[in-house]
Short mmCIF file of N, CA and C in Angstrom, two decimals:
data_model
loop_
_atom_site.label_atom_id
_atom_site.label_comp_id
_atom_site.label_asym_id
_atom_site.label_seq_id
_atom_site.Cartn_x
_atom_site.Cartn_y
_atom_site.Cartn_z
N ALA Q 195 -25.75 1.97 -19.96
CA ALA Q 195 -26.64 0.73 -20.04
C ALA Q 195 -27.85 1.06 -20.87
N GLU Q 196 -28.41 2.16 -20.85
CA GLU Q 196 -29.55 2.63 -21.59
C GLU Q 196 -29.24 2.54 -23.16
N LEU Q 197 -28.09 3.10 -23.56
CA LEU Q 197 -27.69 3.02 -24.85
C LEU Q 197 -27.62 1.64 -25.34
N VAL Q 198 -26.88 0.74 -24.60
CA VAL Q 198 -26.68 -0.66 -25.11
C VAL Q 198 -28.10 -1.40 -25.09
N GLY Q 199 -28.94 -1.01 -24.21
CA GLY Q 199 -30.30 -1.53 -24.24
C GLY Q 199 -31.05 -1.16 -25.37
N ALA Q 200 -30.93 0.14 -25.70
CA ALA Q 200 -31.62 0.73 -26.98
C ALA Q 200 -31.14 0.08 -28.29
N LEU Q 201 -29.66 -0.10 -28.25
CA LEU Q 201 -29.14 -0.61 -29.55
C LEU Q 201 -29.63 -2.11 -29.72
N HIS Q 202 -29.85 -2.80 -28.70
CA HIS Q 202 -30.12 -4.26 -28.82
C HIS Q 202 -31.68 -4.56 -28.64
N ARG Q 203 -32.39 -3.54 -28.62
CA ARG Q 203 -33.91 -3.64 -28.44
C ARG Q 203 -34.54 -4.49 -29.46
N GLU Q 204 -34.16 -4.20 -30.69
CA GLU Q 204 -34.74 -4.84 -31.80
C GLU Q 204 -34.05 -6.13 -32.16
N ARG Q 205 -32.77 -6.24 -31.96
CA ARG Q 205 -31.92 -7.29 -32.38
C ARG Q 205 -30.98 -7.67 -31.27
N SER Q 206 -31.01 -8.87 -30.74
CA SER Q 206 -30.10 -9.36 -29.68
C SER Q 206 -28.67 -9.58 -30.30
N SER Q 207 -27.71 -9.43 -29.42
CA SER Q 207 -26.36 -9.51 -29.91
C SER Q 207 -25.84 -11.04 -29.68
N LYS Q 208 -24.94 -11.45 -30.41
CA LYS Q 208 -24.26 -12.85 -30.29
C LYS Q 208 -22.87 -12.69 -29.95
N PRO Q 209 -22.45 -13.43 -29.02
CA PRO Q 209 -21.00 -13.52 -28.73
C PRO Q 209 -20.13 -13.86 -29.97
N PRO Q 210 -18.97 -13.33 -30.15
CA PRO Q 210 -18.10 -13.77 -31.29
C PRO Q 210 -17.76 -15.17 -31.24
N THR Q 211 -17.54 -15.72 -32.42
CA THR Q 211 -17.16 -17.03 -32.35
C THR Q 211 -15.54 -17.17 -31.78
N ALA Q 212 -15.18 -18.08 -30.96
CA ALA Q 212 -13.78 -18.10 -30.34
C ALA Q 212 -12.93 -18.81 -31.41
N PRO Q 213 -11.78 -18.20 -31.48
CA PRO Q 213 -10.64 -18.81 -32.42
C PRO Q 213 -10.39 -20.22 -32.07
N SER Q 214 -10.07 -20.96 -32.96
CA SER Q 214 -9.89 -22.50 -32.85
C SER Q 214 -8.79 -22.78 -31.92
N VAL Q 215 -7.92 -21.87 -31.53
CA VAL Q 215 -6.82 -22.21 -30.58
C VAL Q 215 -7.19 -22.08 -29.05
N LEU Q 216 -8.59 -21.57 -28.85
CA LEU Q 216 -8.98 -21.31 -27.56
C LEU Q 216 -9.93 -22.57 -27.13
N ILE Q 217 -9.82 -22.93 -25.94
CA ILE Q 217 -10.78 -24.11 -25.35
C ILE Q 217 -11.37 -23.51 -24.16
N SER Q 218 -12.63 -23.66 -24.00
CA SER Q 218 -13.41 -23.31 -22.94
C SER Q 218 -13.48 -24.51 -22.08
N GLN Q 219 -13.35 -24.27 -20.68
CA GLN Q 219 -13.36 -25.21 -19.70
C GLN Q 219 -13.76 -24.70 -18.32
N THR Q 220 -14.45 -25.57 -17.66
CA THR Q 220 -14.93 -25.14 -16.31
C THR Q 220 -13.82 -25.23 -15.40
N VAL Q 221 -13.70 -24.16 -14.54
CA VAL Q 221 -12.50 -24.10 -13.58
C VAL Q 221 -13.06 -23.96 -12.21
N GLN Q 222 -12.38 -24.59 -11.25
CA GLN Q 222 -12.81 -24.49 -9.84
C GLN Q 222 -11.65 -23.52 -9.18
N PHE Q 223 -12.09 -22.44 -8.71
CA PHE Q 223 -11.17 -21.63 -7.99
C PHE Q 223 -11.20 -21.81 -6.47
N ALA Q 224 -10.19 -22.45 -5.91
CA ALA Q 224 -10.12 -22.94 -4.60
C ALA Q 224 -9.44 -21.91 -3.72
N THR Q 225 -10.09 -21.54 -2.59
CA THR Q 225 -9.36 -20.85 -1.51
C THR Q 225 -9.64 -21.54 -0.27
N GLU Q 226 -9.12 -21.04 0.62
CA GLU Q 226 -9.33 -21.71 2.06
C GLU Q 226 -10.76 -21.39 2.50
N ALA Q 227 -11.43 -20.37 2.10
CA ALA Q 227 -12.65 -20.01 2.55
C ALA Q 227 -13.65 -20.71 1.77
N SER Q 228 -13.51 -20.79 0.48
CA SER Q 228 -14.59 -21.33 -0.33
C SER Q 228 -14.05 -21.70 -1.69
N ALA Q 229 -14.87 -22.32 -2.45
CA ALA Q 229 -14.50 -22.74 -3.75
C ALA Q 229 -15.66 -22.34 -4.76
N THR Q 230 -15.24 -21.79 -5.81
CA THR Q 230 -16.34 -21.35 -6.81
C THR Q 230 -15.86 -21.89 -8.29
N THR Q 231 -16.82 -22.05 -9.12
CA THR Q 231 -16.54 -22.57 -10.42
C THR Q 231 -17.07 -21.52 -11.49
N ARG Q 232 -16.41 -21.46 -12.58
CA ARG Q 232 -16.83 -20.70 -13.80
C ARG Q 232 -16.18 -21.14 -15.10
N GLN Q 233 -16.76 -20.73 -16.01
CA GLN Q 233 -16.08 -21.09 -17.44
C GLN Q 233 -15.02 -20.07 -17.80
N GLU Q 234 -13.89 -20.63 -18.11
CA GLU Q 234 -12.71 -19.75 -18.45
C GLU Q 234 -12.24 -20.32 -19.89
N TRP Q 235 -11.38 -19.35 -20.58
CA TRP Q 235 -10.76 -19.71 -21.85
C TRP Q 235 -9.33 -19.82 -21.72
N PHE Q 236 -8.81 -20.91 -22.34
CA PHE Q 236 -7.50 -21.26 -22.20
C PHE Q 236 -6.97 -21.47 -23.81
N LEU Q 237 -5.67 -21.20 -23.90
CA LEU Q 237 -4.92 -21.57 -25.11
C LEU Q 237 -4.86 -23.11 -25.01
N SER Q 238 -4.92 -23.84 -26.26
CA SER Q 238 -4.80 -25.23 -26.26
C SER Q 238 -3.53 -25.73 -25.59
N GLY Q 239 -3.63 -26.64 -24.59
CA GLY Q 239 -2.50 -27.14 -23.94
C GLY Q 239 -2.30 -26.42 -22.63
N THR Q 240 -2.96 -25.36 -22.21
CA THR Q 240 -2.75 -24.71 -20.93
C THR Q 240 -3.90 -24.79 -20.12
N GLU Q 241 -4.82 -25.57 -20.22
CA GLU Q 241 -6.04 -25.70 -19.56
C GLU Q 241 -5.72 -26.13 -18.05
N ARG Q 242 -6.48 -25.64 -17.15
CA ARG Q 242 -6.42 -25.92 -15.80
C ARG Q 242 -7.87 -26.24 -15.30
N SER Q 243 -8.01 -27.21 -14.46
CA SER Q 243 -9.37 -27.44 -13.95
C SER Q 243 -9.41 -26.84 -12.45
N ILE Q 244 -8.44 -26.74 -11.81
CA ILE Q 244 -8.36 -26.04 -10.45
C ILE Q 244 -7.36 -25.03 -10.38
N VAL Q 245 -7.71 -23.90 -9.92
CA VAL Q 245 -6.77 -22.78 -9.61
C VAL Q 245 -6.90 -22.46 -8.11
N ALA Q 246 -5.71 -22.48 -7.44
CA ALA Q 246 -5.58 -22.33 -6.08
C ALA Q 246 -4.53 -21.18 -5.77
N THR Q 247 -4.69 -20.50 -4.76
CA THR Q 247 -3.60 -19.43 -4.43
C THR Q 247 -2.49 -20.00 -3.81
N ASP Q 248 -1.44 -19.45 -3.83
CA ASP Q 248 -0.25 -19.85 -3.13
C ASP Q 248 -0.35 -19.07 -1.74
N SER Q 249 -0.72 -19.96 -0.70
CA SER Q 249 -0.92 -19.35 0.62
C SER Q 249 0.29 -18.76 1.15
N SER Q 250 1.47 -19.14 0.98
CA SER Q 250 2.59 -18.45 1.43
C SER Q 250 2.77 -17.07 1.02
N GLN Q 251 2.27 -16.85 -0.23
CA GLN Q 251 2.37 -15.43 -0.82
C GLN Q 251 1.00 -14.62 -0.48
N ALA Q 252 0.00 -15.38 -0.39
CA ALA Q 252 -1.45 -14.67 -0.18
C ALA Q 252 -1.46 -14.11 1.27
N GLU Q 253 -0.80 -14.59 2.20
CA GLU Q 253 -0.75 -14.14 3.60
C GLU Q 253 0.33 -13.16 3.88
N ARG Q 254 1.20 -12.79 2.85
CA ARG Q 254 2.40 -11.95 3.20
C ARG Q 254 1.91 -10.49 3.24
N ALA Q 255 2.26 -9.73 4.20
CA ALA Q 255 1.91 -8.31 4.30
C ALA Q 255 2.71 -7.53 3.32
N ARG Q 256 2.24 -6.50 2.62
CA ARG Q 256 2.95 -5.68 1.74
C ARG Q 256 2.63 -4.18 2.13
N ILE Q 257 3.52 -3.38 1.51
CA ILE Q 257 3.38 -1.92 1.89
C ILE Q 257 2.39 -1.37 0.91
N ILE Q 258 1.33 -0.84 1.37
CA ILE Q 258 0.31 -0.17 0.50
C ILE Q 258 0.70 1.42 0.47
N HIS Q 259 0.99 1.97 1.58
CA HIS Q 259 1.33 3.40 1.60
C HIS Q 259 2.58 3.69 2.42
N PRO Q 260 3.54 4.45 2.04
CA PRO Q 260 3.69 5.18 0.79
C PRO Q 260 4.16 4.28 -0.40
N VAL Q 261 4.00 4.70 -1.52
CA VAL Q 261 4.47 3.97 -2.68
C VAL Q 261 5.81 4.48 -2.91
N SER Q 262 6.62 3.60 -3.47
CA SER Q 262 8.10 3.83 -3.74
C SER Q 262 8.23 5.05 -4.64
N GLY Q 263 9.10 5.90 -4.38
CA GLY Q 263 9.39 7.18 -5.14
C GLY Q 263 8.53 8.44 -4.65
N THR Q 264 7.83 8.17 -3.65
CA THR Q 264 6.92 9.37 -3.14
C THR Q 264 7.87 10.53 -2.75
N ILE Q 265 7.44 11.69 -3.13
CA ILE Q 265 8.17 12.96 -2.68
C ILE Q 265 7.30 13.71 -1.86
N LEU Q 266 7.76 14.08 -0.60
CA LEU Q 266 6.97 14.84 0.25
C LEU Q 266 7.57 16.15 0.58
N ALA Q 267 6.84 17.26 0.84
CA ALA Q 267 7.38 18.45 1.21
C ALA Q 267 6.89 18.91 2.62
N LEU Q 268 7.83 19.19 3.50
CA LEU Q 268 7.40 19.61 4.80
C LEU Q 268 6.99 21.04 4.75
N ASP Q 269 5.98 21.48 5.58
CA ASP Q 269 5.52 22.79 5.52
C ASP Q 269 6.14 23.46 6.74
N PRO Q 270 6.93 24.57 6.44
CA PRO Q 270 7.51 25.36 7.67
C PRO Q 270 6.43 25.90 8.62
N ASP Q 271 5.21 26.12 8.17
CA ASP Q 271 4.22 26.68 8.93
C ASP Q 271 3.42 25.80 9.88
N ILE Q 272 3.67 24.49 9.64
CA ILE Q 272 3.22 23.47 10.56
C ILE Q 272 4.20 22.86 11.40
N PRO Q 273 3.94 22.76 12.72
CA PRO Q 273 4.89 22.33 13.75
C PRO Q 273 5.31 20.80 13.25
N PRO Q 274 6.54 20.40 13.34
CA PRO Q 274 6.98 19.19 12.85
C PRO Q 274 6.23 17.96 13.57
N GLU Q 275 5.94 18.10 14.87
CA GLU Q 275 5.29 17.04 15.58
C GLU Q 275 3.88 16.73 15.02
N ARG Q 276 3.33 17.64 14.13
CA ARG Q 276 2.01 17.41 13.48
C ARG Q 276 2.12 17.03 12.05
N GLN Q 277 3.32 16.85 11.53
CA GLN Q 277 3.47 16.43 10.24
C GLN Q 277 3.92 14.87 10.14
N LYS Q 278 2.95 14.03 9.84
CA LYS Q 278 3.17 12.65 9.82
C LYS Q 278 3.06 11.86 8.45
N LEU Q 279 3.68 10.85 8.22
CA LEU Q 279 3.47 10.09 6.96
C LEU Q 279 2.89 8.77 7.37
N LEU Q 280 1.66 8.60 6.78
CA LEU Q 280 0.94 7.26 7.04
C LEU Q 280 1.77 6.18 6.44
N LEU Q 281 2.03 5.06 7.22
CA LEU Q 281 2.60 3.87 6.69
C LEU Q 281 1.44 2.81 6.89
N LYS Q 282 1.14 2.10 5.74
CA LYS Q 282 -0.08 1.24 5.79
C LYS Q 282 0.38 -0.05 5.02
N THR Q 283 -0.08 -1.28 5.78
CA THR Q 283 0.16 -2.62 5.18
C THR Q 283 -1.05 -3.09 4.59
N SER Q 284 -0.88 -4.18 3.79
CA SER Q 284 -2.10 -4.86 3.19
C SER Q 284 -2.90 -5.73 4.21
N LEU Q 285 -2.21 -6.29 5.21
CA LEU Q 285 -2.92 -7.29 6.01
C LEU Q 285 -2.97 -6.70 7.48
N ALA Q 286 -4.09 -6.79 7.95
CA ALA Q 286 -4.35 -6.37 9.34
C ALA Q 286 -4.00 -7.52 10.45
N SER Q 287 -3.96 -8.76 9.88
CA SER Q 287 -3.81 -9.81 10.84
C SER Q 287 -2.27 -10.15 11.05
N ASP Q 288 -1.38 -9.66 10.12
CA ASP Q 288 0.03 -10.02 10.19
C ASP Q 288 0.80 -9.23 11.39
N ARG Q 289 1.76 -9.84 11.86
CA ARG Q 289 2.58 -9.14 12.90
C ARG Q 289 3.83 -8.71 12.15
N VAL Q 290 4.10 -7.40 12.13
CA VAL Q 290 5.16 -6.89 11.31
C VAL Q 290 5.90 -5.78 12.12
N SER Q 291 7.02 -5.43 11.62
CA SER Q 291 7.73 -4.32 12.26
C SER Q 291 8.20 -3.47 10.89
N TRP Q 292 8.21 -2.11 11.29
CA TRP Q 292 8.58 -1.07 10.32
C TRP Q 292 9.92 -0.55 10.63
N GLN Q 293 10.84 -0.39 9.61
CA GLN Q 293 12.13 0.20 9.81
C GLN Q 293 12.27 1.39 8.80
N VAL Q 294 12.88 2.40 9.28
CA VAL Q 294 13.28 3.58 8.42
C VAL Q 294 14.73 3.78 8.44
N ASP Q 295 15.30 3.61 7.26
CA ASP Q 295 16.73 3.75 7.11
C ASP Q 295 17.57 2.64 8.10
N GLY Q 296 16.80 1.45 8.10
CA GLY Q 296 17.48 0.44 8.86
C GLY Q 296 17.25 0.33 10.34
N ARG Q 297 16.58 1.33 10.83
CA ARG Q 297 16.35 1.50 12.34
C ARG Q 297 14.70 1.26 12.68
N PRO Q 298 14.57 0.43 13.70
CA PRO Q 298 13.20 0.24 14.03
C PRO Q 298 12.42 1.40 14.30
N LEU Q 299 11.22 1.51 13.69
CA LEU Q 299 10.44 2.74 13.82
C LEU Q 299 9.97 2.89 15.30
N PHE Q 300 9.73 1.75 15.90
CA PHE Q 300 9.09 1.81 17.25
C PHE Q 300 10.11 1.44 18.31
N GLU Q 301 11.22 2.00 18.23
CA GLU Q 301 12.33 1.76 19.16
C GLU Q 301 11.90 1.97 20.59
N ALA Q 302 11.07 2.87 20.84
CA ALA Q 302 10.59 3.23 22.20
C ALA Q 302 9.68 2.20 22.82
N GLU Q 303 9.07 1.28 22.02
CA GLU Q 303 8.23 0.33 22.45
C GLU Q 303 9.05 -0.78 23.14
N GLN Q 304 8.51 -1.57 23.99
CA GLN Q 304 9.19 -2.80 24.61
C GLN Q 304 9.60 -3.77 23.43
N SER Q 305 8.78 -3.90 22.53
CA SER Q 305 9.05 -4.90 21.44
C SER Q 305 8.91 -3.91 20.26
N GLN Q 306 9.78 -4.23 19.13
CA GLN Q 306 9.71 -3.47 18.04
C GLN Q 306 8.60 -3.97 17.16
N TYR Q 307 8.07 -5.17 17.57
CA TYR Q 307 6.90 -5.85 16.74
C TYR Q 307 5.65 -5.27 17.25
N VAL Q 308 4.87 -4.53 16.60
CA VAL Q 308 3.72 -3.99 16.94
C VAL Q 308 2.66 -4.64 16.20
N ARG Q 309 1.65 -5.02 16.98
CA ARG Q 309 0.49 -5.74 16.28
C ARG Q 309 -0.26 -4.75 15.43
N VAL Q 310 -0.27 -5.06 14.12
CA VAL Q 310 -0.98 -4.18 13.23
C VAL Q 310 -2.43 -4.20 13.44
N THR Q 311 -3.05 -3.09 13.68
CA THR Q 311 -4.43 -3.00 14.15
C THR Q 311 -5.26 -3.19 12.88
N ALA Q 312 -6.55 -3.23 13.02
CA ALA Q 312 -7.61 -3.46 12.00
C ALA Q 312 -7.40 -2.44 10.89
N SER Q 313 -6.88 -1.31 11.21
CA SER Q 313 -6.62 -0.29 10.13
C SER Q 313 -5.22 -0.42 9.50
N SER Q 314 -4.43 -1.25 10.01
CA SER Q 314 -3.06 -1.58 9.45
C SER Q 314 -2.17 -0.38 9.31
N ARG Q 315 -2.23 0.54 10.28
CA ARG Q 315 -1.63 1.94 10.07
C ARG Q 315 -0.61 2.11 11.12
N ALA Q 316 0.48 2.78 10.78
CA ALA Q 316 1.38 3.42 11.65
C ALA Q 316 1.83 4.75 11.06
N TYR Q 317 2.47 5.65 11.85
CA TYR Q 317 2.86 6.93 11.37
C TYR Q 317 4.31 7.30 11.66
N TRP Q 318 4.91 7.92 10.82
CA TRP Q 318 6.31 8.29 11.02
C TRP Q 318 6.45 9.79 10.70
N SER Q 319 7.28 10.37 11.59
CA SER Q 319 7.62 11.85 11.57
C SER Q 319 8.65 12.06 10.47
N PRO Q 320 8.44 12.52 9.36
CA PRO Q 320 9.48 12.49 8.31
C PRO Q 320 10.43 13.75 8.52
N ARG Q 321 11.68 13.44 8.12
CA ARG Q 321 12.70 14.59 8.26
C ARG Q 321 13.31 14.60 6.88
N PRO Q 322 13.92 15.79 6.48
CA PRO Q 322 14.46 16.07 5.10
C PRO Q 322 15.48 15.00 4.59
N GLY Q 323 15.44 14.51 3.44
CA GLY Q 323 16.44 13.56 2.92
C GLY Q 323 15.69 12.52 2.31
N LYS Q 324 16.58 11.49 1.82
CA LYS Q 324 16.07 10.33 1.09
C LYS Q 324 16.08 9.11 2.08
N HIS Q 325 14.96 8.49 2.13
CA HIS Q 325 14.69 7.44 3.21
C HIS Q 325 14.29 6.21 2.71
N THR Q 326 14.68 4.97 3.28
CA THR Q 326 14.21 3.68 2.92
C THR Q 326 13.30 3.34 4.09
N ILE Q 327 12.05 2.92 3.58
CA ILE Q 327 11.04 2.46 4.70
C ILE Q 327 10.87 0.85 4.32
N SER Q 328 10.97 0.16 5.30
CA SER Q 328 10.87 -1.28 4.92
C SER Q 328 10.01 -1.99 6.13
N LEU Q 329 9.41 -3.18 5.65
CA LEU Q 329 8.45 -3.83 6.42
C LEU Q 329 9.05 -5.21 6.64
N HIS Q 330 9.08 -5.59 7.76
CA HIS Q 330 9.65 -7.03 8.19
C HIS Q 330 8.63 -7.87 8.97
N ASP Q 331 8.94 -9.16 8.80
CA ASP Q 331 7.99 -10.16 9.49
C ASP Q 331 8.57 -10.37 10.93
N ARG Q 332 7.94 -11.31 11.67
CA ARG Q 332 8.27 -11.52 13.05
C ARG Q 332 9.71 -11.97 13.16
N ALA Q 333 10.17 -12.87 12.13
CA ALA Q 333 11.52 -13.29 12.11
C ALA Q 333 12.58 -12.29 11.71
N GLY Q 334 12.09 -11.02 11.29
CA GLY Q 334 12.97 -10.04 10.90
C GLY Q 334 13.33 -10.07 9.45
N ARG Q 335 12.71 -11.01 8.72
CA ARG Q 335 12.94 -11.13 7.13
C ARG Q 335 12.21 -9.95 6.57
N LEU Q 336 12.86 -9.26 5.50
CA LEU Q 336 12.34 -8.21 4.78
C LEU Q 336 11.22 -8.75 3.87
N LEU Q 337 10.08 -8.07 4.12
CA LEU Q 337 8.89 -8.37 3.21
C LEU Q 337 8.80 -7.52 2.10
N GLU Q 338 9.12 -6.19 2.25
CA GLU Q 338 9.10 -5.14 1.17
C GLU Q 338 9.72 -4.00 1.66
N LYS Q 339 10.24 -3.13 0.75
CA LYS Q 339 10.82 -1.91 1.00
C LYS Q 339 10.52 -0.83 -0.06
N VAL Q 340 10.38 0.37 0.29
CA VAL Q 340 10.15 1.51 -0.65
C VAL Q 340 11.10 2.66 -0.34
N TRP Q 341 11.18 3.62 -1.08
CA TRP Q 341 12.05 4.79 -0.79
C TRP Q 341 11.05 5.99 -0.85
N VAL Q 342 11.41 6.91 -0.05
CA VAL Q 342 10.69 8.16 -0.25
C VAL Q 342 11.78 9.41 -0.04
N GLU Q 343 11.43 10.39 -0.64
CA GLU Q 343 12.30 11.74 -0.52
C GLU Q 343 11.38 12.68 0.26
N VAL Q 344 12.02 13.35 1.27
CA VAL Q 344 11.42 14.32 2.09
C VAL Q 344 12.08 15.64 1.74
N ARG Q 345 11.47 16.56 1.09
CA ARG Q 345 12.10 17.91 0.75
C ARG Q 345 11.44 18.72 1.93
N GLY Q 346 12.40 19.51 2.52
CA GLY Q 346 11.77 20.12 3.60
C GLY Q 346 12.38 21.45 3.99
N ALA Q 347 11.39 22.12 4.51
CA ALA Q 347 11.66 23.48 5.08
C ALA Q 347 12.14 23.24 6.49
N GLN Q 348 12.91 24.03 6.85
CA GLN Q 348 13.41 24.12 8.20
C GLN Q 348 12.32 24.78 9.00
N GLU Q 349 12.34 24.34 10.25
CA GLU Q 349 11.21 25.03 11.17
C GLU Q 349 11.47 26.57 11.17
N LYS Q 350 10.34 27.19 11.06
CA LYS Q 350 10.43 28.81 11.11
C LYS Q 350 10.94 29.28 12.41
N PRO Q 351 11.89 30.26 12.27
CA PRO Q 351 12.35 30.89 13.69
C PRO Q 351 11.33 31.59 14.24
N GLN Q 352 11.22 31.62 15.55
CA GLN Q 352 10.13 32.40 16.27
C GLN Q 352 10.53 33.81 16.12
N GLU Q 353 9.62 34.73 15.89
CA GLU Q 353 9.75 36.05 15.81
C GLU Q 353 9.76 36.60 17.22
N LYS Q 354 10.81 37.49 17.40
CA LYS Q 354 10.98 38.07 18.74
C LYS Q 354 9.97 39.30 18.83
N PRO Q 355 9.26 39.40 19.96
CA PRO Q 355 8.32 40.47 20.12
C PRO Q 355 9.09 41.88 20.11
N ALA Q 356 8.50 42.80 19.60
CA ALA Q 356 9.12 44.19 19.66
C ALA Q 356 9.24 44.65 21.03
N ALA Q 357 10.34 45.34 21.40
CA ALA Q 357 10.52 45.96 22.71
C ALA Q 357 9.54 46.85 22.99
N PRO Q 358 9.05 46.77 24.22
CA PRO Q 358 8.01 47.84 24.72
C PRO Q 358 8.48 49.23 24.40
N GLY Q 359 7.64 50.06 23.74
CA GLY Q 359 7.84 51.40 23.50
C GLY Q 359 8.39 51.60 22.09
N ARG Q 360 8.77 50.60 21.48
CA ARG Q 360 9.35 50.81 20.15
C ARG Q 360 8.41 50.21 19.10
N ARG Q 361 8.49 50.81 18.03
CA ARG Q 361 7.68 50.36 16.92
C ARG Q 361 8.41 49.75 15.84
N LYS Q 362 7.91 48.88 15.15
CA LYS Q 362 8.59 48.34 13.93
C LYS Q 362 8.46 49.27 12.76
N GLY Q 363 9.31 49.50 11.99
CA GLY Q 363 9.20 50.05 10.76
C GLY Q 363 9.97 51.29 10.67
#
């Protein structure tokens, strides 16, 4: 900002002249919460005076984490019950269910549909292999799916203590 200010101290800049194929128009951006207006540029013939979101798409939950193609490595020095993969959705207000490899993640719950909390998070205990993680709506419709690969170490075998009176080595 200082550099630009110094360069323009003596002489102010002017915006470039728009090409003749562009048209400037005031546009109203309408959402359910509010409406704002601003000047936008359009190619001649494509002008719009109102832009609104498609509410059916705007309210759909999506998978934020993990991204498709994620490769994880299990650590043999960490107990498996301590190794979790964060599953995160884009909307905290949606009711969704998670599936891993076609099976509900929360099978132990009374209902596989778990209210997504304000943090929109769930956790999965990964196992070695390639897995599909999918997000479903209340009606069971697929909203999105990603795949992950878990490369993994097997759990370290417990070392047997040395017999009393015997030394290792």
